[in-house]
Coordinates of N, CA and C in Angstrom, one line a residue:
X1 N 0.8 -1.2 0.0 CA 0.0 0.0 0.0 C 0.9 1.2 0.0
X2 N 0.6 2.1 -0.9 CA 1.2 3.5 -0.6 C -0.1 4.9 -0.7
X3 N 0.3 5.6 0.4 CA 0.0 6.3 0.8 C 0.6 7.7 0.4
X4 N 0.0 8.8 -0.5 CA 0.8 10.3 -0.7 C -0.3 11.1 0.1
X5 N 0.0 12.4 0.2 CA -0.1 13.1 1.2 C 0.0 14.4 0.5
X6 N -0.9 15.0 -0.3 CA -0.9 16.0 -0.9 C -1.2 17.6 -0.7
X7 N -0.7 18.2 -0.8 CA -1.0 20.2 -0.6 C -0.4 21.0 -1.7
X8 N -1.3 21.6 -2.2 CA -1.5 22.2 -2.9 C -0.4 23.8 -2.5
X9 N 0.6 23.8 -1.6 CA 1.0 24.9 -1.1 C 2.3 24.4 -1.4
X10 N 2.8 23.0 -1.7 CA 4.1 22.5 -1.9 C 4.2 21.9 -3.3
X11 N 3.3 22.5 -4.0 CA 2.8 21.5 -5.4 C 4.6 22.4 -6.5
X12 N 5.0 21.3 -7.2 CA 5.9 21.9 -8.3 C 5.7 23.2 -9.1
X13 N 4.2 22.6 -9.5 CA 4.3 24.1 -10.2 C 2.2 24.1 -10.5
X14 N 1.9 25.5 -10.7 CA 0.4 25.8 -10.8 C 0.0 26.4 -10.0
X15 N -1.2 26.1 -9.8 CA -2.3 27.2 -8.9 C -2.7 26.7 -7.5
X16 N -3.3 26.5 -6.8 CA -4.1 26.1 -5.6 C -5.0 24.6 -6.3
X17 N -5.5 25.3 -7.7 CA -6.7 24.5 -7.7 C -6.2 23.5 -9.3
X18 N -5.1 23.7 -9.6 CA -4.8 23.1 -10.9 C -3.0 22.9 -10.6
X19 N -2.6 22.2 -10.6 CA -1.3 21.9 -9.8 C -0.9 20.8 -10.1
X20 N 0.3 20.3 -10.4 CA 1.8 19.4 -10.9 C 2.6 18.9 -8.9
X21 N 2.3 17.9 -8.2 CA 3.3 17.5 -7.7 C 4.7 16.6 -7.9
X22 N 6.0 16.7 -7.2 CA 6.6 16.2 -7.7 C 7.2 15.1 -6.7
X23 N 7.2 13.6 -6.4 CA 7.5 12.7 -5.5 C 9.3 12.8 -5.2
X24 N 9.6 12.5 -4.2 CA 10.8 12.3 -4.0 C 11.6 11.1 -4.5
X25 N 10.2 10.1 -4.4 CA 11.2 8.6 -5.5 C 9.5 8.1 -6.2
X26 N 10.5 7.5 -6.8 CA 9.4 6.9 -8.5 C 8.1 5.6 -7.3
X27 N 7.6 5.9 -8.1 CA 6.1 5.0 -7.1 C 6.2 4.2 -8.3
X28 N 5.8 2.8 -8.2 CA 5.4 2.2 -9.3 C 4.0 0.9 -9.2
X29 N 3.2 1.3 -10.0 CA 2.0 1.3 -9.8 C 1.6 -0.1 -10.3
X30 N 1.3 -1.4 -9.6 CA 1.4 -2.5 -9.9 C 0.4 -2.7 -10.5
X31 N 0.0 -4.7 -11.3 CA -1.0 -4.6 -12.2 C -2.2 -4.9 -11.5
X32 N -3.5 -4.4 -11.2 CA -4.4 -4.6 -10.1 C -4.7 -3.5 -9.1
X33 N -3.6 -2.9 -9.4 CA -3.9 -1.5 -7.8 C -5.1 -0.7 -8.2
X34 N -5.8 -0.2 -6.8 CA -6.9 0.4 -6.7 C -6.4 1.8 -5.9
X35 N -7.5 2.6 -6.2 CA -7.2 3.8 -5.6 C -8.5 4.2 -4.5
X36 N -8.1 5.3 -3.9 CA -9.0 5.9 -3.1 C -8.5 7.8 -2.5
X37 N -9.5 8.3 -2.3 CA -8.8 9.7 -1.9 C -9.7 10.0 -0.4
X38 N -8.5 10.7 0.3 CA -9.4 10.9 1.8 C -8.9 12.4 1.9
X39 N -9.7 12.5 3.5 CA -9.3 14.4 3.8 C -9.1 15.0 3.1
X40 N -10.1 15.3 1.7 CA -9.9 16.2 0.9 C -10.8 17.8 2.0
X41 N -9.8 18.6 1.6 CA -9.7 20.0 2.6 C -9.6 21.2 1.5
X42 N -10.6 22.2 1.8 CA -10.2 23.4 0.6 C -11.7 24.4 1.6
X43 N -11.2 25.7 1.5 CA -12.2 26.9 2.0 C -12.7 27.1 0.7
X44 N -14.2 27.4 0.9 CA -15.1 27.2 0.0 C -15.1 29.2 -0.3
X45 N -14.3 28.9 -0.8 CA -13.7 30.8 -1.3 C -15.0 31.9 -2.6
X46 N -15.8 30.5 -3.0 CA -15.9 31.3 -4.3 C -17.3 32.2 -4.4
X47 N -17.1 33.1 -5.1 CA -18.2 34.3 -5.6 C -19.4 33.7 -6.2
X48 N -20.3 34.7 -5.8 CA -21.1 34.3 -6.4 C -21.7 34.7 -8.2
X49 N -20.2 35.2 -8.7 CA -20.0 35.9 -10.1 C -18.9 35.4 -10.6
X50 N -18.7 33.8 -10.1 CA -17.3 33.0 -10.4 C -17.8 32.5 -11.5
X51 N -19.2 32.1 -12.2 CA -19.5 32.2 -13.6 C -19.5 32.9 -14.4
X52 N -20.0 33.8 -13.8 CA -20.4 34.6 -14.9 C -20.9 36.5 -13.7
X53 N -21.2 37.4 -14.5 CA -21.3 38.4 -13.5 C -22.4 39.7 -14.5
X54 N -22.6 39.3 -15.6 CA -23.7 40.2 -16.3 C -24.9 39.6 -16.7
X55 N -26.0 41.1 -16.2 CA -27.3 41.0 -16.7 C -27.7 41.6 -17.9
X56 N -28.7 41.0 -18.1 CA -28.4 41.2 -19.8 C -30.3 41.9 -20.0
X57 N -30.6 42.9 -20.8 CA -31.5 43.4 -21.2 C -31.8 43.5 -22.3
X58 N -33.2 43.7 -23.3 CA -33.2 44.1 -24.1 C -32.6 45.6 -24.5
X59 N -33.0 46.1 -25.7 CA -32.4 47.4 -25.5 C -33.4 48.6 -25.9
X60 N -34.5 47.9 -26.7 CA -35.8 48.9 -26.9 C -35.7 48.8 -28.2
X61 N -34.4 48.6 -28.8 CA -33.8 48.6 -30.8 C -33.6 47.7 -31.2
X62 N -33.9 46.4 -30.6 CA -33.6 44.9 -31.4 C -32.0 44.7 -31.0
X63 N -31.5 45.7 -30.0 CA -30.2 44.9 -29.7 C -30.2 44.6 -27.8
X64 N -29.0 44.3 -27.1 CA -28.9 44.3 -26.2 C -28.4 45.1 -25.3
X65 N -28.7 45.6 -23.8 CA -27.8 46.1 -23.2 C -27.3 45.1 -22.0
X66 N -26.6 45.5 -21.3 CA -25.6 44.7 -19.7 C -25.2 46.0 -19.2
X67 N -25.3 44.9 -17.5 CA -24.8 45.5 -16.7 C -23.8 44.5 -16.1
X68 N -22.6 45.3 -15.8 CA -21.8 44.6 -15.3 C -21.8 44.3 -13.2
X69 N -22.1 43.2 -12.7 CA -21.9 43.4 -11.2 C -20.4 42.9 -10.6
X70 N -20.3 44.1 -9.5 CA -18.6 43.7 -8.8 C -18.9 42.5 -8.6
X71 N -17.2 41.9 -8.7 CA -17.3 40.4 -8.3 C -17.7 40.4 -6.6
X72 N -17.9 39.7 -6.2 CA -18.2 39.6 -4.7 C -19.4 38.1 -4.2
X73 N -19.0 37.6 -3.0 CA -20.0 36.8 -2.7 C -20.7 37.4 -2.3
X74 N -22.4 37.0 -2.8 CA -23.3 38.0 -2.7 C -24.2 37.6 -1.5
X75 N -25.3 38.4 -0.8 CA -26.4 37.9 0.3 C -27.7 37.8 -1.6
X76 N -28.8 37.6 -0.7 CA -29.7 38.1 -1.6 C -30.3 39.7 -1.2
X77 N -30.4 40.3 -0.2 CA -30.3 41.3 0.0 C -29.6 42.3 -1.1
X78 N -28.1 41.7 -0.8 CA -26.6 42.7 -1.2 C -27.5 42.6 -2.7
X79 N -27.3 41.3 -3.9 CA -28.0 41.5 -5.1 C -28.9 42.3 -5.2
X80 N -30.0 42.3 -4.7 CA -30.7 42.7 -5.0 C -30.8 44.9 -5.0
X81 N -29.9 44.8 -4.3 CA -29.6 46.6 -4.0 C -28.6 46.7 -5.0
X82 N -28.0 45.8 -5.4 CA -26.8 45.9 -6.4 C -27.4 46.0 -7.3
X83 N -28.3 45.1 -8.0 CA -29.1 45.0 -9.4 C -30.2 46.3 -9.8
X84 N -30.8 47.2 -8.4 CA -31.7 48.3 -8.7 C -30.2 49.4 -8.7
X85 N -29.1 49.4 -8.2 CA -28.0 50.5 -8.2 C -28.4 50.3 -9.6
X86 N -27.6 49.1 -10.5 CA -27.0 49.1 -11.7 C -27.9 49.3 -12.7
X87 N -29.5 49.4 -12.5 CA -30.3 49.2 -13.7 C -31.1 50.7 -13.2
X88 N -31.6 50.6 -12.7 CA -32.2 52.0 -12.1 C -33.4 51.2 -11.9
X89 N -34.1 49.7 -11.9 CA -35.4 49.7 -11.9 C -35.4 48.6 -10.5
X90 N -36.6 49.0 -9.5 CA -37.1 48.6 -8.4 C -37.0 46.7 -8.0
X91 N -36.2 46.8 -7.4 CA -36.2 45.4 -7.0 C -35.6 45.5 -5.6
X92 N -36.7 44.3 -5.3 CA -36.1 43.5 -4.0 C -36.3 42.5 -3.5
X93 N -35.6 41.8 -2.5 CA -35.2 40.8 -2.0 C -36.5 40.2 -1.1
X94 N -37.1 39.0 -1.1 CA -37.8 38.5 0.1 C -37.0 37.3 0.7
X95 N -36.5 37.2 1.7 CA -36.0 36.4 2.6 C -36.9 35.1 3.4
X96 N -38.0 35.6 2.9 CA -39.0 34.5 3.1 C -39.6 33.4 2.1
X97 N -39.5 33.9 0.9 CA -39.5 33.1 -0.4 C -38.2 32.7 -1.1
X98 N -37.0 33.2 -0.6 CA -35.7 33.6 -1.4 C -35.9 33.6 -2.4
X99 N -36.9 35.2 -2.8 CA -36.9 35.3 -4.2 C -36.6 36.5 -4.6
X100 N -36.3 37.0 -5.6 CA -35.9 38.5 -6.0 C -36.8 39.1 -6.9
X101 N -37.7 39.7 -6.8 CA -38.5 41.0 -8.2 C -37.9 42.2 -8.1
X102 N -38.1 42.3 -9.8 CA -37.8 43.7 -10.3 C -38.7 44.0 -11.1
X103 N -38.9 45.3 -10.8 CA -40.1 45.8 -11.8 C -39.7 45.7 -13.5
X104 N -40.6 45.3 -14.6 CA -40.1 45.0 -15.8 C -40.5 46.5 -16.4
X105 N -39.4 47.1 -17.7 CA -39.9 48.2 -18.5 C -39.9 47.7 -19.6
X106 N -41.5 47.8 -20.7 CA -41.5 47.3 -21.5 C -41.0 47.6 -22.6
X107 N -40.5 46.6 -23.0 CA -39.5 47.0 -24.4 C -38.1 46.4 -24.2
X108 N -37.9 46.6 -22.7 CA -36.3 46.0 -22.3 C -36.5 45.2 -21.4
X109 N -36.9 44.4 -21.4 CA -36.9 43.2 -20.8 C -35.7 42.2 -20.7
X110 N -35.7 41.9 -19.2 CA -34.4 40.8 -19.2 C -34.6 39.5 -19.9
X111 N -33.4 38.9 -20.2 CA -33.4 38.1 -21.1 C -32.2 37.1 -20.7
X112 N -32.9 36.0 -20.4 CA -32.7 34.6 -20.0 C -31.4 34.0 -20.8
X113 N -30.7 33.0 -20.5 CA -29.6 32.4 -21.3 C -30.3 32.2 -22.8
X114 N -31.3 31.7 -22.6 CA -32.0 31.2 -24.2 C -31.9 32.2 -25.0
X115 N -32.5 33.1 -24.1 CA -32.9 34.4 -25.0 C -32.0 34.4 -25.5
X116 N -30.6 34.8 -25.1 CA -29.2 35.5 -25.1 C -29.1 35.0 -26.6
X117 N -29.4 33.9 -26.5 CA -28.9 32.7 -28.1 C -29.0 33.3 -29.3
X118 N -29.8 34.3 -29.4 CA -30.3 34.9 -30.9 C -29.4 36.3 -30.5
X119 N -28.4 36.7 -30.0 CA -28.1 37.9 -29.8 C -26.2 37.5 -30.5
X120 N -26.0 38.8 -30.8 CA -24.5 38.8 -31.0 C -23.5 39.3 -30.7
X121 N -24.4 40.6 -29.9 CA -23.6 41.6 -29.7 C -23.2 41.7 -28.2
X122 N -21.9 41.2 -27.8 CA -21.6 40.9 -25.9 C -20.4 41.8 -25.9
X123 N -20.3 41.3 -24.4 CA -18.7 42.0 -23.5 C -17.7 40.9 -24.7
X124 N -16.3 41.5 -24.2 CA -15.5 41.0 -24.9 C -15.0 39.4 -24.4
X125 N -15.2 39.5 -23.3 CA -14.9 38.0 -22.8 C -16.5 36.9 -22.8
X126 N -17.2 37.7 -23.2 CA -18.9 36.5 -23.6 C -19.1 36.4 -25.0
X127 N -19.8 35.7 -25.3 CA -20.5 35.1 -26.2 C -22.0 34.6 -26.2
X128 N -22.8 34.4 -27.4 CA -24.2 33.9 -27.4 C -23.9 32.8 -26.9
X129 N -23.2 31.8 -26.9 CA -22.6 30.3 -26.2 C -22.5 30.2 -24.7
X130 N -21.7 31.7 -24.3 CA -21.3 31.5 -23.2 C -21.5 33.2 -22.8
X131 N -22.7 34.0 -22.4 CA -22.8 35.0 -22.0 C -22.0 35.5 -20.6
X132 N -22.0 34.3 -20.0 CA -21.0 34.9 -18.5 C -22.5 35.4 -17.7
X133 N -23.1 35.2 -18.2 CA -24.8 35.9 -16.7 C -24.6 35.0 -15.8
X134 N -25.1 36.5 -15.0 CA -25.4 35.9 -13.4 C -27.1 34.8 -13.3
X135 N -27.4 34.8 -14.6 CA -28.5 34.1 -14.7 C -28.6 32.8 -13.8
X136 N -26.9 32.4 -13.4 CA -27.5 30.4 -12.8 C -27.6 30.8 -11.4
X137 N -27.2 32.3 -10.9 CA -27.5 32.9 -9.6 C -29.3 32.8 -9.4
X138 N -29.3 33.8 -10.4 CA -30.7 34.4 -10.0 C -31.9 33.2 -10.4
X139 N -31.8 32.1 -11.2 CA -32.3 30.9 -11.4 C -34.0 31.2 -12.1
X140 N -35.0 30.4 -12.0 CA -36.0 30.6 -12.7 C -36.9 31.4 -12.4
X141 N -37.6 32.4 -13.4 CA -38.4 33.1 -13.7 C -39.3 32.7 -13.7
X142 N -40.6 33.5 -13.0 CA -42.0 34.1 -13.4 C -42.6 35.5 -13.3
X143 N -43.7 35.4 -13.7 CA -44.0 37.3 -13.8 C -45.4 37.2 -12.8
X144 N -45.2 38.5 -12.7 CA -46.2 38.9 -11.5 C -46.5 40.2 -11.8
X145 N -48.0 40.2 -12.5 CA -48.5 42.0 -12.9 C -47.5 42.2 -13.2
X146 N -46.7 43.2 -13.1 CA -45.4 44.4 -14.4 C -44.3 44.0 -13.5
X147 N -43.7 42.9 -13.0 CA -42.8 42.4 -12.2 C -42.2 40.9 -13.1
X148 N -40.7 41.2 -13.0 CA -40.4 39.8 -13.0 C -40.2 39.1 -11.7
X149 N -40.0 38.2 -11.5 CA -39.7 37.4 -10.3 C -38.6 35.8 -10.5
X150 N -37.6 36.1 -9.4 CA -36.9 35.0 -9.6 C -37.1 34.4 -8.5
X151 N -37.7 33.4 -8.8 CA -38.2 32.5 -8.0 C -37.3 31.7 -6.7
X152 N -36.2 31.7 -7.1 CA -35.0 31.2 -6.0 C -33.7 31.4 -6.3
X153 N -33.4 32.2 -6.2 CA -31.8 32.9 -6.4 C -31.1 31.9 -5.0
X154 N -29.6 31.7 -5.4 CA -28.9 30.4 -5.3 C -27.9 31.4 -5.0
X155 N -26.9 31.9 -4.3 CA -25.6 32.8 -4.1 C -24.6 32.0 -4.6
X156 N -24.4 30.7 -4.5 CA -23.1 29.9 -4.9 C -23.4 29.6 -6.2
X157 N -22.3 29.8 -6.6 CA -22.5 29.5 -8.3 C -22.0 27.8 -8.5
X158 N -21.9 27.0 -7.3 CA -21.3 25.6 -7.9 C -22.4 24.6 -6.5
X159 N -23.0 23.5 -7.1 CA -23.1 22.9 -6.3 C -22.4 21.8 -5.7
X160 N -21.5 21.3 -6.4 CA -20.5 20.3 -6.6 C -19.2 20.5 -7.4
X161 N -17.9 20.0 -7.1 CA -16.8 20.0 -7.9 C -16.1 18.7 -7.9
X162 N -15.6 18.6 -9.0 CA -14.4 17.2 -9.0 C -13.2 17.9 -8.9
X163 N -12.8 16.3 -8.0 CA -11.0 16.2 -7.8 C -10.3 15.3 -9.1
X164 N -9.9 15.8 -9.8 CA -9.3 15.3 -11.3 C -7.9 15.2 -11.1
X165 N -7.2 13.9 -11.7 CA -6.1 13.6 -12.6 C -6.0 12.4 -13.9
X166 N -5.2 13.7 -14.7 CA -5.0 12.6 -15.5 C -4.0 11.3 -15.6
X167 N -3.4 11.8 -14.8 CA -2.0 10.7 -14.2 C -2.8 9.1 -13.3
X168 N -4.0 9.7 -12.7 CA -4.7 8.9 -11.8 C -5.4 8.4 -12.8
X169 N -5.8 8.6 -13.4 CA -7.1 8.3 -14.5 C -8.0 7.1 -13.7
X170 N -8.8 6.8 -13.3 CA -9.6 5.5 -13.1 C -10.6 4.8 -13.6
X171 N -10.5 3.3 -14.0 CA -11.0 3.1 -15.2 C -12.6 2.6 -15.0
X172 N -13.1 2.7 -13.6 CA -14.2 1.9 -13.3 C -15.3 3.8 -12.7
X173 N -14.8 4.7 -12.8 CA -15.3 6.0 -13.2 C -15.4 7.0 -14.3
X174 N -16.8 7.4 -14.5 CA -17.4 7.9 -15.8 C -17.6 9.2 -15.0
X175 N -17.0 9.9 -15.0 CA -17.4 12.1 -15.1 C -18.5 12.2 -15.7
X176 N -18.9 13.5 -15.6 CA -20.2 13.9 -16.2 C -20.7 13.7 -17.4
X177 N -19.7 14.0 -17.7 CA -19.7 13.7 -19.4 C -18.8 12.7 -19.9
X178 N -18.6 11.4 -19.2 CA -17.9 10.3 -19.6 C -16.7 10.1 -19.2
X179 N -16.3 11.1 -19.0 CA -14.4 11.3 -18.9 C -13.5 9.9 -17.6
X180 N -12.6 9.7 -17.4 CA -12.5 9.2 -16.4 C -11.4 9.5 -15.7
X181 N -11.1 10.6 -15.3 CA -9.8 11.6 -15.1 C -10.5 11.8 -13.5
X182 N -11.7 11.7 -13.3 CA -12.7 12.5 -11.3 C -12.4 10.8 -10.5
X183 N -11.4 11.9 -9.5 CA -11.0 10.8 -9.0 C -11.9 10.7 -7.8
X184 N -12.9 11.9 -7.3 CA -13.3 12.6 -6.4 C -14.5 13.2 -6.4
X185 N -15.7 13.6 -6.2 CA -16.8 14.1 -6.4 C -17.1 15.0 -4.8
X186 N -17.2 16.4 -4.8 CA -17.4 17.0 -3.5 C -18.5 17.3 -3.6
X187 N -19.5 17.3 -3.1 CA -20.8 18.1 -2.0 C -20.3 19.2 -1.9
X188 N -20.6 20.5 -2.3 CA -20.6 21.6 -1.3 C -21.8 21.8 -0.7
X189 N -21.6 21.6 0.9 CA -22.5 21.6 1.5 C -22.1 22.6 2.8
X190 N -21.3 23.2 2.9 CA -20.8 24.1 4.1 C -21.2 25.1 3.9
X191 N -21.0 26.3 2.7 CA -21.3 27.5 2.9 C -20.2 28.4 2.6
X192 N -19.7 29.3 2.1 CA -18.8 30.5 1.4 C -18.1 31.0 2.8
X193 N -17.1 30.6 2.8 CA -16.0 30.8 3.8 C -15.6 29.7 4.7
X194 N -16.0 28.9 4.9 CA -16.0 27.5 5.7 C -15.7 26.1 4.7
X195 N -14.9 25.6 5.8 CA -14.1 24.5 5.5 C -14.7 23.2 4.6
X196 N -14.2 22.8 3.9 CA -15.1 22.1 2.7 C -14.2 20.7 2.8
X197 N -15.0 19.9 3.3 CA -14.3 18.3 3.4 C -14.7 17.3 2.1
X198 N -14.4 15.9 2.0 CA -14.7 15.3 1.3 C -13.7 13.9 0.8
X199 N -14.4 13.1 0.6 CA -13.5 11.8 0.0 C -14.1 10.8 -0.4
X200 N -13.7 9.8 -1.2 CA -14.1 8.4 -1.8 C -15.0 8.1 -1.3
X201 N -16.5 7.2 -1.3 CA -17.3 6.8 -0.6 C -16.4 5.4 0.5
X202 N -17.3 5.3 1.7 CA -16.5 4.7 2.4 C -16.4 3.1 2.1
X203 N -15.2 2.3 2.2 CA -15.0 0.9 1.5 C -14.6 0.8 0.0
X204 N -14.7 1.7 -1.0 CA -14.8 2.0 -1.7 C -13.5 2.2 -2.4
X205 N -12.9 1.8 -3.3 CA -11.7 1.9 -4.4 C -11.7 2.0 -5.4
X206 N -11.0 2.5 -6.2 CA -11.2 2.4 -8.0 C -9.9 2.0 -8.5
X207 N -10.5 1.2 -9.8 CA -9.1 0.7 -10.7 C -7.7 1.5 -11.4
X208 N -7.3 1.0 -11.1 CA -5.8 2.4 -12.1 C -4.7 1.3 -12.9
X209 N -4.7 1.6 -14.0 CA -3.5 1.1 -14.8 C -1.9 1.2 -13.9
X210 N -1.3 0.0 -14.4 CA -0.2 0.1 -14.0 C 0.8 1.3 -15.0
X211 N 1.6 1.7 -14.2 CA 2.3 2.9 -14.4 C 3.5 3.2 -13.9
X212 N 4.4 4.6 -13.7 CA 5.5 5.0 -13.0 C 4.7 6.3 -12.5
X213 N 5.1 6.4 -11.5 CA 4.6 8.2 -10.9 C 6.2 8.5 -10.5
X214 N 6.3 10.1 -10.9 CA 7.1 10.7 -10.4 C 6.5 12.0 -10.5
X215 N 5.7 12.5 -11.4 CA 5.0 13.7 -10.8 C 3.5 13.4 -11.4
X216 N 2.5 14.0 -10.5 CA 1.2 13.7 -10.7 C 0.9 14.9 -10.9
X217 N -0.2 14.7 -11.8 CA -1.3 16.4 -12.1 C -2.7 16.3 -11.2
X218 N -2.8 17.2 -10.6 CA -5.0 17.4 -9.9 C -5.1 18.5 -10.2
X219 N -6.5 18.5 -10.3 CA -7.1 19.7 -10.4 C -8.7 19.5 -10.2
X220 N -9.0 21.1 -9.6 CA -10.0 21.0 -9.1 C -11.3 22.0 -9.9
X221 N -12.1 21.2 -10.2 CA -13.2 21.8 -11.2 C -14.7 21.9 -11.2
X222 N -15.1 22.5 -12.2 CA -16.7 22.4 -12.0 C -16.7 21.1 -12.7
X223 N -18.5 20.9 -13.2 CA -19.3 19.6 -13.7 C -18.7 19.8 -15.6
X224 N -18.2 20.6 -16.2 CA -17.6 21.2 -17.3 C -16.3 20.7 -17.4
X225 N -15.4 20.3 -16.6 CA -14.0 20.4 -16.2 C -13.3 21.4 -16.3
X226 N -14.3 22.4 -16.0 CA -13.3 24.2 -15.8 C -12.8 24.0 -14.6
X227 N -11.5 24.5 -14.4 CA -10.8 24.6 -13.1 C -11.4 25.8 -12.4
X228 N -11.6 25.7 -11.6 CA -12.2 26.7 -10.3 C -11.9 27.7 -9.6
X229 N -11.8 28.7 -8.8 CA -10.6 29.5 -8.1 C -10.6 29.4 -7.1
X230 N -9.9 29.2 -6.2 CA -9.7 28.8 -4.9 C -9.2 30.0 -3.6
X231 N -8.8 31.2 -4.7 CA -8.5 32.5 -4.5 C -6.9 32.5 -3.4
X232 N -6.3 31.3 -3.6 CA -5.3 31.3 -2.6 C -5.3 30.6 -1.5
X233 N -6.4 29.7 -1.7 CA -6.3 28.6 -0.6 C -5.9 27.7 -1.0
X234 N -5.2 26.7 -0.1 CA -4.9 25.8 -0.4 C -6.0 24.7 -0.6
X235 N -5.2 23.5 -0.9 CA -6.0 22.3 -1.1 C -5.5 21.3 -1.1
X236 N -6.2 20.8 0.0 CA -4.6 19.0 0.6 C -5.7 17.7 0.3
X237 N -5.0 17.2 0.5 CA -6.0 15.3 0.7 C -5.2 13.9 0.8
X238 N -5.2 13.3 0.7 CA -4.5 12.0 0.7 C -5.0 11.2 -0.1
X239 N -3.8 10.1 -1.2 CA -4.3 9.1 -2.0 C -3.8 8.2 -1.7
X240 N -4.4 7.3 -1.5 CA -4.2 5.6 -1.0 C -4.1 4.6 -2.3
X241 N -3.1 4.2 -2.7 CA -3.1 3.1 -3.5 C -2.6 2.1 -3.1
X242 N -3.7 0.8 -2.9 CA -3.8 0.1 -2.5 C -3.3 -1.5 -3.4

């Protein structure tokens, strides 16, 4: 059995959340070994404009306008004072529905990811593919008399992330989209500033090709395999190959 013992604060080279370690001696990965990952540890750092951070309007002319919001982890409160600053039109927060209305002006109406799709004209870093809205924040729509209403605004922009290598690859794990590089699957279940745990289900091992390790790659991502920001935290765990 070998046991590594990983942090992200001693990694060779990368980020917190996307990172190259380097071993002291060559591991060599017999035919049959299984894996497992424990005490995975990281502060749950991220914004709630880690996707994306613009709202998007009609414009009254067949084109579009945005507003851009500061990055920041948001309350629904804070949004909601943030989004009547930046548009000028009446909204607010109910803490009893977690829901947010804004009064609608007709002609410029907000405009949903879908919408977005027929549009061309964005910020420089979006696209009709990939607008960057705080849309997965503010979540589904309905109307009410001359009001929109979002029905349950979500502040975390991630419900879950994988622990990935491709060095680890494991062959008896399918990722979201098929891949088999998630060595890891985390719950975020704590909350924006608090300690975020997580590891292999318990008893639990997965297959890995035989190999040589002398440096391994992880990284830590959304359900996409976009790597994530961790904003300077570290991120440790343990792998057990057994």
């Amino acid at each position: 059995m070998t046991t590594i013992y990983v942090d992200s604060r001693l990694s060779a080279s990368g980020s917190d959340s996307d990172f190259t370690i380097t071993l002291r001696e060559t591991v060599q990965i017999q035919q049959g070994a299984r894996l497992r990952v424990d005490k995975i540890r990281f502060i749950d750092s991220f914004f709630s404009t880690d996707l994306g951070r613009y709202v998007y309007y009609k414009d009254g002319s067949g084109g579009i306008v945005y507003h851009t919001l500061p990055e920041m982890a948001y309350t629904g409160t804070r949004l909601a004072a943030q989004l009547q600053a930046l548009t000028g039109r009446n909204t607010t927060y109910s803490d009893v529905t977690n829901a947010i209305t804004q009064v609608v002006v007709v002609g410029q109406e907000f405009l949903s990811d879908d919408d977005l799709s027929a549009y061309t004209s964005f910020p420089s870093d979006a696209s009709s593919s990939n607008p960057k809205s705080i849309n997965n924040v503010l979540g589904p729509i309905s109307f009410d008399s001359d009001s929109i209403v979002f029905r349950f605004v979500k502040m975390s922009p991630y419900d879950d992330l994988f622990l990935r290598s491709h060095k680890l690859a494991c062959h008896n794990i399918h990722g979201p989209r098929g891949e088999h590089d998630v060595l890891c699957k985390i719950v975020l279940d704590q909350g924006i500033s608090r300690v975020q745990t997580g590891e292999t289900p318990l008893n639990i091992y997965y297959d890995i090709s035989p190999t040589s390790l002398k440096s391994i790659d992880f990284r830590l991502t959304d359900y996409l395999g976009k790597v994530v920001n961790l904003r300077g935290r570290s991120l440790s765990f343990q792998v057990t190959i057994d």
